[in-house]
Structures are given as structure tokens and as C-alpha cells.
Amino acid sequence: VQLVESGGGLVQPGGSLRLSCAASGFTFTFSSYAMSWYRQAPGKERELVARITSVGGSRNYADSVKGRFTISRDNAKKQVYLQMNSLKPEDTAVYYCYAARGSFSSWGQGTQVTVSS
């Protein structure tokens, strides 16, 4: 099982980035896995940013990103995305892709997002 994130980088406050997570090697069909984005800032615990369920595409967001971030998935491409708008310096963190189905879970290696002028 492999999750590979991409799309991170340096952006100015108020800017946008789109993160992607490509999945491969799953035992079951990709659409059956709930997918999430987490982030971890220096000196802080890893926190849930957004989650999208396997069926129906129900979405949940951390209060700190509601209205600014959007999670989506393309089951045919086995990818999940995080569109991040109106970025703030406090959004600076390593962003991780996370997959879960029953007792199974897997993490990606992370992608750095830095919001700074």
C-alpha cells in the first residue's frame, strides 16, 4: 500500500495550493476507503484537517479550515485532493494523506506547506 502526496510548497498569505494524494496497492477498491488529510506543525500534535467518506462523499472539516479548504476524491484515478484557499501562516505544516477501512490504515510520507510573505 502506498500513498504519495504532492503539491506542497511555499505560498504567500491569501494564496492557494492544491494537494494531491495518489493511492496504490490497496487490497480493496479505492472507493471503499475513507480518506483524510492531516497536518502537523512544528512542536504540535498531528491534527485532522479534512475527511471524506468512502460512499456518498460525506465531508468533515476542522473548524480552523472550514470555508477555506475543500476535500475531494476521484475514485477512478485513485486520488484524493485538498484545495486550500485563503491560506494563513498558521496553515504552515507537513500535510499527510491517510486511508482507512475497518482495522486497516495507512499514512503517506507528507508534503510541506509553508505560508509566508
mmCIF file of C-alpha atoms in Angstrom:
data_model
loop_
_atom_site.group_PDB
_atom_site.id
_atom_site.type_symbol
_atom_site.label_atom_id
_atom_site.label_comp_id
_atom_site.label_asym_id
_atom_site.label_seq_id
_atom_site.Cartn_x
_atom_site.Cartn_y
_atom_site.Cartn_z
ATOM 1 C CA VAL A 1 0.000 0.000 0.000
ATOM 2 C CA GLN A 2 1.355 3.380 -0.945
ATOM 3 C CA LEU A 3 0.079 6.920 -0.547
ATOM 4 C CA VAL A 4 2.104 9.633 -2.260
ATOM 5 C CA GLU A 5 1.354 13.294 -1.592
ATOM 6 C CA SER A 6 2.308 16.148 -3.896
ATOM 7 C CA GLY A 7 1.526 19.824 -4.446
ATOM 8 C CA GLY A 8 3.063 21.365 -1.358
ATOM 9 C CA GLY A 9 5.290 24.400 -1.447
ATOM 10 C CA LEU A 10 5.787 27.990 -0.415
ATOM 11 C CA VAL A 11 2.863 30.378 -0.843
ATOM 12 C CA GLN A 12 2.081 33.885 0.320
ATOM 13 C CA PRO A 13 -0.730 34.567 2.792
ATOM 14 C CA GLY A 14 -4.049 34.659 0.965
ATOM 15 C CA GLY A 15 -2.785 32.336 -1.725
ATOM 16 C CA SER A 16 -3.937 28.887 -2.768
ATOM 17 C CA LEU A 17 -2.483 25.416 -3.140
ATOM 18 C CA ARG A 18 -3.930 22.103 -4.241
ATOM 19 C CA LEU A 19 -2.550 18.967 -2.642
ATOM 20 C CA SER A 20 -2.911 15.576 -4.294
ATOM 21 C CA CYS A 21 -2.590 12.079 -2.885
ATOM 22 C CA ALA A 22 -2.127 9.124 -5.215
ATOM 23 C CA ALA A 23 -3.030 5.694 -3.843
ATOM 24 C CA SER A 24 -1.794 2.323 -4.994
ATOM 25 C CA GLY A 25 -1.591 -1.266 -3.822
ATOM 26 C CA PHE A 26 -4.866 -1.316 -1.906
ATOM 27 C CA THR A 27 -6.433 -4.716 -1.240
ATOM 28 C CA PHE A 28 -9.971 -3.496 -1.801
ATOM 29 C CA THR A 29 -11.344 -0.996 -4.263
ATOM 30 C CA PHE A 30 -10.136 2.526 -3.547
ATOM 31 C CA SER A 31 -13.674 3.842 -3.323
ATOM 32 C CA SER A 32 -14.265 1.714 -0.197
ATOM 33 C CA TYR A 33 -11.643 3.590 1.834
ATOM 34 C CA ALA A 34 -12.316 6.723 3.849
ATOM 35 C CA MET A 35 -9.640 9.270 3.012
ATOM 36 C CA SER A 36 -8.357 12.099 5.157
ATOM 37 C CA TRP A 37 -5.813 14.894 5.262
ATOM 38 C CA TYR A 38 -3.938 15.562 8.490
ATOM 39 C CA ARG A 39 -1.288 18.145 9.251
ATOM 40 C CA GLN A 40 1.468 18.570 11.790
ATOM 41 C CA ALA A 41 3.135 21.874 12.561
ATOM 42 C CA PRO A 42 6.498 22.048 14.350
ATOM 43 C CA GLY A 43 6.103 21.333 18.046
ATOM 44 C CA LYS A 44 2.430 20.444 17.683
ATOM 45 C CA GLU A 45 0.446 17.234 17.509
ATOM 46 C CA ARG A 46 -0.860 15.889 14.225
ATOM 47 C CA GLU A 47 -4.421 17.071 13.640
ATOM 48 C CA LEU A 48 -7.236 16.129 11.322
ATOM 49 C CA VAL A 49 -7.831 18.719 8.609
ATOM 50 C CA ALA A 50 -10.497 17.115 6.424
ATOM 51 C CA ARG A 51 -12.087 13.733 5.815
ATOM 52 C CA ILE A 52 -14.199 12.296 3.020
ATOM 53 C CA THR A 53 -16.080 9.040 3.427
ATOM 54 C CA SER A 54 -15.975 6.155 1.039
ATOM 55 C CA VAL A 55 -19.603 6.126 -0.030
ATOM 56 C CA GLY A 56 -21.606 9.240 -0.599
ATOM 57 C CA GLY A 57 -18.675 11.571 -0.248
ATOM 58 C CA SER A 58 -19.673 12.991 3.125
ATOM 59 C CA ARG A 59 -17.082 15.565 4.182
ATOM 60 C CA ASN A 60 -15.885 16.817 7.554
ATOM 61 C CA TYR A 61 -13.517 19.695 8.266
ATOM 62 C CA ALA A 62 -11.591 21.103 11.176
ATOM 63 C CA ASP A 63 -13.148 24.358 12.356
ATOM 64 C CA SER A 64 -9.937 26.192 11.519
ATOM 65 C CA VAL A 65 -10.230 25.390 7.785
ATOM 66 C CA LYS A 66 -13.976 25.420 7.199
ATOM 67 C CA GLY A 67 -14.912 27.637 4.282
ATOM 68 C CA ARG A 68 -11.305 27.753 3.040
ATOM 69 C CA PHE A 69 -10.355 24.119 2.327
ATOM 70 C CA THR A 70 -12.193 21.554 0.214
ATOM 71 C CA ILE A 71 -11.511 17.825 0.145
ATOM 72 C CA SER A 72 -12.488 15.758 -2.876
ATOM 73 C CA ARG A 73 -11.719 12.401 -4.427
ATOM 74 C CA ASP A 74 -11.537 10.802 -7.866
ATOM 75 C CA ASN A 75 -12.110 7.091 -7.334
ATOM 76 C CA ALA A 76 -11.338 6.244 -10.957
ATOM 77 C CA LYS A 77 -7.890 7.835 -10.630
ATOM 78 C CA LYS A 78 -7.425 6.615 -7.037
ATOM 79 C CA GLN A 79 -6.630 10.121 -5.903
ATOM 80 C CA VAL A 80 -7.760 12.462 -3.160
ATOM 81 C CA TYR A 81 -7.282 16.216 -3.212
ATOM 82 C CA LEU A 82 -7.187 19.117 -0.799
ATOM 83 C CA GLN A 83 -7.899 22.522 -2.297
ATOM 84 C CA MET A 84 -6.601 25.161 0.089
ATOM 85 C CA ASN A 85 -7.643 28.777 -0.390
ATOM 86 C CA SER A 86 -7.082 31.934 1.646
ATOM 87 C CA LEU A 87 -4.043 30.360 3.229
ATOM 88 C CA LYS A 88 -2.755 31.741 6.511
ATOM 89 C CA PRO A 89 0.665 31.495 8.164
ATOM 90 C CA GLU A 90 -0.893 29.188 10.765
ATOM 91 C CA ASP A 91 -1.643 26.688 7.992
ATOM 92 C CA THR A 92 2.104 26.036 7.727
ATOM 93 C CA ALA A 93 2.671 22.338 8.407
ATOM 94 C CA VAL A 94 3.502 18.998 6.893
ATOM 95 C CA TYR A 95 0.312 17.634 5.340
ATOM 96 C CA TYR A 96 -0.314 13.890 5.371
ATOM 97 C CA CYS A 97 -2.712 11.733 3.418
ATOM 98 C CA TYR A 98 -4.430 8.959 5.417
ATOM 99 C CA ALA A 99 -6.509 5.986 4.288
ATOM 100 C CA ALA A 100 -8.730 3.823 6.497
ATOM 101 C CA ARG A 101 -11.041 0.838 6.043
ATOM 102 C CA GLY A 102 -12.102 -1.222 9.046
ATOM 103 C CA SER A 103 -8.986 -2.066 11.046
ATOM 104 C CA PHE A 104 -6.660 -1.075 8.201
ATOM 105 C CA SER A 105 -4.996 2.315 7.944
ATOM 106 C CA SER A 106 -2.062 3.802 6.094
ATOM 107 C CA TRP A 107 -0.168 7.112 6.012
ATOM 108 C CA GLY A 108 1.642 8.919 3.261
ATOM 109 C CA GLN A 109 5.080 10.439 3.738
ATOM 110 C CA GLY A 110 3.801 14.008 3.880
ATOM 111 C CA THR A 111 4.260 17.204 1.886
ATOM 112 C CA GLN A 112 5.430 20.535 3.316
ATOM 113 C CA VAL A 113 3.189 23.581 3.051
ATOM 114 C CA THR A 114 4.703 26.904 4.073
ATOM 115 C CA VAL A 115 2.640 30.084 4.135
ATOM 116 C CA SER A 116 4.872 33.122 4.432
ATOM 117 C CA SER A 117 5.478 36.505 2.879
#
